[in-house]
Amino acid sequence: MSNKVAVLGSINVDTTYHVHRFPEPGETLAATDKSSAPGGKGANQAVAAVRSGSETYFIGMVGADSEGKFMRDALQEDHIDTTNVGNDPRHGTGTALVTLDENGQNDIMVYGGANQAMTKDVLSKSEEVMKKVDFLITQFETPQTVALEAFKMAKANGVITVLNPAPATEILPELLEYTDIIAPNETESALLTGIEITDDASLDQTAEYFRAKGVGVTLVTLGSKGAYYSTKDGSGTVPAFKVKAIDTTAAGDTFIGALISQLLPDFSNLADAITYAQRASSLTVQGMGAMPSIPTFDQVQEALK
């Protein structure tokens, strides 16, 4: 039985330009293809959770525009509850412009729009959601002040809070006091802690840094080297699956959504949940686009055999 998950976060329409290589400053390059797909860290994580079997609720904001309708429809198609997705009359729906080279590497420019303009009002009807769910996930494409309010509400209802501090930016110290699990990648981790990740000792040091600030579980994704975890009971690294990446967009989001769908609330199956999430993520990078490439529970299980 999968967990019930709420995601507070960003909703973007991703437009991807396919190029042989990234342009140099001032250079104009011809794109070989262009595609649009639903995305945004929050939306991707919700889709990863729901496709891995979780009952999933979304809390967020779109603009009163066609992109907003497109994104609401996309979430509903995946059976994600969008009751708590508001319409912002003043700001457009978030958009992301992705440049993707032939090695599967990307760079991304994001217009925050309604995501960044979100206020605590978005949480006005969220108490009902917090009474239903086991986990609440958020990221940094929406304001931290809203995340803090949501985490306080979650903790008051016994919900486990998960912070994916991406894109990395200075964290409100109080937010960490209400965070049960923090899950950065190695680059974000170094930016947040000032600890360069080079070996096991620096990973343990990173976990200590977050533990001192009130976070019980640290997860650091290490790309092709796997994922590190640290809890009060110990630490370890779960290896990654070797695949040829076509498009790395949403790899980290898939990892988090898939992991939280499988993780037991007492964290006793953490290593297994990480293996599941690594496999899900390895399938995502083999497909094009953010949401379209996120796998289902059955696809992940098949790949794990």
Tab-separated table of N, CA, C and O in Angstrom, residues 4-9 45 57-59 123 126 129-130 133-139 146-155 159-164 178-181 260:
chain	number	residue	atom	x	y	z
A	4	LYS	N	-0.028	8.231	1.197
A	4	LYS	CA	-0.796	9.384	0.722
A	4	LYS	C	0.138	10.591	0.825
A	4	LYS	O	0.734	10.821	1.875
A	5	VAL	N	0.270	11.314	-0.277
A	5	VAL	CA	1.293	12.352	-0.382
A	5	VAL	C	0.677	13.679	-0.817
A	5	VAL	O	-0.144	13.708	-1.742
A	6	ALA	N	1.086	14.769	-0.158
A	6	ALA	CA	0.738	16.110	-0.630
A	6	ALA	C	2.016	16.762	-1.136
A	6	ALA	O	3.088	16.580	-0.554
A	7	VAL	N	1.893	17.501	-2.236
A	7	VAL	CA	3.021	18.258	-2.762
A	7	VAL	C	2.619	19.724	-2.817
A	7	VAL	O	1.595	20.070	-3.410
A	8	LEU	N	3.405	20.561	-2.165
A	8	LEU	CA	3.258	22.009	-2.277
A	8	LEU	C	4.371	22.448	-3.198
A	8	LEU	O	5.544	22.200	-2.909
A	9	GLY	N	4.024	23.059	-4.328
A	9	GLY	CA	5.147	23.414	-5.189
A	9	GLY	C	4.789	24.036	-6.502
A	9	GLY	O	3.696	24.548	-6.713
A	45	GLN	N	7.234	16.011	-9.179
A	45	GLN	CA	7.300	15.149	-7.989
A	45	GLN	C	5.933	14.525	-7.691
A	45	GLN	O	5.846	13.356	-7.304
A	57	TYR	N	-2.084	14.737	-3.600
A	57	TYR	CA	-2.793	16.027	-3.539
A	57	TYR	C	-1.809	17.136	-3.879
A	57	TYR	O	-0.676	17.117	-3.397
A	58	PHE	N	-2.249	18.105	-4.689
A	58	PHE	CA	-1.350	19.196	-5.062
A	58	PHE	C	-1.829	20.520	-4.478
A	58	PHE	O	-3.007	20.836	-4.527
A	59	ILE	N	-0.881	21.282	-3.930
A	59	ILE	CA	-1.165	22.628	-3.428
A	59	ILE	C	-0.280	23.580	-4.225
A	59	ILE	O	0.951	23.466	-4.192
A	123	LEU	N	-2.833	28.185	1.283
A	123	LEU	CA	-3.002	27.106	2.272
A	123	LEU	C	-4.353	27.170	2.996
A	123	LEU	O	-4.616	26.340	3.861
A	126	SER	N	-6.055	23.937	3.079
A	126	SER	CA	-5.166	22.766	3.077
A	126	SER	C	-5.237	21.912	4.339
A	126	SER	O	-4.720	20.802	4.365
A	129	VAL	N	-6.428	18.506	3.666
A	129	VAL	CA	-5.423	17.657	3.014
A	129	VAL	C	-4.466	17.092	4.058
A	129	VAL	O	-4.146	15.901	4.056
A	130	MET	N	-4.021	17.953	4.980
A	130	MET	CA	-3.042	17.522	6.002
A	130	MET	C	-3.605	16.428	6.906
A	130	MET	O	-2.856	15.645	7.470
A	133	VAL	N	-3.000	12.986	4.647
A	133	VAL	CA	-1.752	12.489	4.050
A	133	VAL	C	-0.712	12.036	5.083
A	133	VAL	O	-0.784	12.397	6.254
A	134	ASP	N	0.257	11.240	4.584
A	134	ASP	CA	1.368	10.754	5.418
A	134	ASP	C	2.600	11.655	5.283
A	134	ASP	O	3.377	11.806	6.211
A	135	PHE	N	2.785	12.212	4.066
A	135	PHE	CA	3.977	13.004	3.764
A	135	PHE	C	3.589	14.301	3.051
A	135	PHE	O	2.630	14.314	2.284
A	136	LEU	N	4.363	15.359	3.292
A	136	LEU	CA	4.248	16.610	2.535
A	136	LEU	C	5.617	16.933	1.957
A	136	LEU	O	6.614	16.972	2.681
A	137	ILE	N	5.663	17.155	0.639
A	137	ILE	CA	6.919	17.477	-0.055
A	137	ILE	C	6.852	18.918	-0.544
A	137	ILE	O	5.823	19.345	-1.073
A	138	THR	N	7.957	19.652	-0.423
A	138	THR	CA	8.047	20.953	-1.092
A	138	THR	C	9.458	21.190	-1.612
A	138	THR	O	10.391	20.471	-1.261
A	139	GLN	N	9.579	22.212	-2.491
A	139	GLN	CA	10.872	22.589	-3.087
A	139	GLN	C	10.984	24.108	-3.010
A	139	GLN	O	10.164	24.759	-2.396
A	146	VAL	N	5.789	30.347	2.527
A	146	VAL	CA	4.611	29.480	2.355
A	146	VAL	C	4.958	28.052	2.792
A	146	VAL	O	4.176	27.381	3.466
A	147	ALA	N	6.160	27.605	2.421
A	147	ALA	CA	6.619	26.267	2.814
A	147	ALA	C	6.647	26.129	4.340
A	147	ALA	O	6.204	25.116	4.891
A	148	LEU	N	7.165	27.154	5.014
A	148	LEU	CA	7.251	27.127	6.475
A	148	LEU	C	5.867	26.985	7.097
A	148	LEU	O	5.656	26.153	7.988
A	149	GLU	N	4.929	27.777	6.603
A	149	GLU	CA	3.549	27.723	7.115
A	149	GLU	C	2.949	26.331	6.897
A	149	GLU	O	2.300	25.766	7.780
A	150	ALA	N	3.194	25.776	5.706
A	150	ALA	CA	2.673	24.444	5.361
A	150	ALA	C	3.300	23.365	6.241
A	150	ALA	O	2.624	22.447	6.707
A	151	PHE	N	4.629	23.471	6.484
A	151	PHE	CA	5.320	22.495	7.319
A	151	PHE	C	4.805	22.548	8.760
A	151	PHE	O	4.653	21.516	9.416
A	152	LYS	N	4.522	23.755	9.248
A	152	LYS	CA	3.966	23.878	10.606
A	152	LYS	C	2.606	23.180	10.671
A	152	LYS	O	2.307	22.453	11.630
A	153	MET	N	1.799	23.403	9.645
A	153	MET	CA	0.472	22.778	9.563
A	153	MET	C	0.610	21.250	9.488
A	153	MET	O	-0.125	20.503	10.132
A	154	ALA	N	1.584	20.799	8.702
A	154	ALA	CA	1.827	19.363	8.548
A	154	ALA	C	2.224	18.727	9.879
A	154	ALA	O	1.663	17.704	10.288
A	155	LYS	N	3.194	19.356	10.573
A	155	LYS	CA	3.682	18.797	11.837
A	155	LYS	C	2.553	18.736	12.876
A	155	LYS	O	2.479	17.793	13.660
A	159	VAL	N	2.154	14.846	10.065
A	159	VAL	CA	2.600	14.539	8.700
A	159	VAL	C	4.121	14.686	8.626
A	159	VAL	O	4.694	15.607	9.205
A	160	ILE	N	4.790	13.773	7.904
A	160	ILE	CA	6.243	13.817	7.733
A	160	ILE	C	6.585	14.806	6.621
A	160	ILE	O	6.024	14.738	5.525
A	161	THR	N	7.508	15.740	6.908
A	161	THR	CA	7.836	16.804	5.952
A	161	THR	C	9.128	16.501	5.201
A	161	THR	O	10.113	16.049	5.784
A	162	VAL	N	9.087	16.760	3.894
A	162	VAL	CA	10.225	16.463	3.015
A	162	VAL	C	10.597	17.736	2.264
A	162	VAL	O	9.765	18.294	1.541
A	163	LEU	N	11.837	18.181	2.429
A	163	LEU	CA	12.304	19.388	1.762
A	163	LEU	C	13.323	19.034	0.686
A	163	LEU	O	14.358	18.442	0.967
A	164	ASN	N	12.983	19.385	-0.556
A	164	ASN	CA	13.930	19.255	-1.663
A	164	ASN	C	14.431	20.674	-1.953
A	164	ASN	O	13.763	21.435	-2.640
A	178	TYR	N	11.397	22.376	11.117
A	178	TYR	CA	10.150	21.647	10.825
A	178	TYR	C	10.345	20.622	9.709
A	178	TYR	O	9.384	20.085	9.183
A	179	THR	N	11.607	20.369	9.338
A	179	THR	CA	11.906	19.442	8.240
A	179	THR	C	12.336	18.087	8.791
A	179	THR	O	13.280	18.006	9.572
A	180	ASP	N	11.650	17.024	8.367
A	180	ASP	CA	12.035	15.658	8.780
A	180	ASP	C	13.088	15.064	7.857
A	180	ASP	O	14.011	14.383	8.298
A	181	ILE	N	12.917	15.292	6.530
A	181	ILE	CA	13.841	14.736	5.537
A	181	ILE	C	14.298	15.869	4.630
A	181	ILE	O	13.462	16.604	4.095
A	260	ILE	N	9.226	8.779	-1.901
A	260	ILE	CA	8.246	9.062	-0.855
A	260	ILE	C	6.989	8.204	-1.022
A	260	ILE	O	6.328	7.875	-0.044
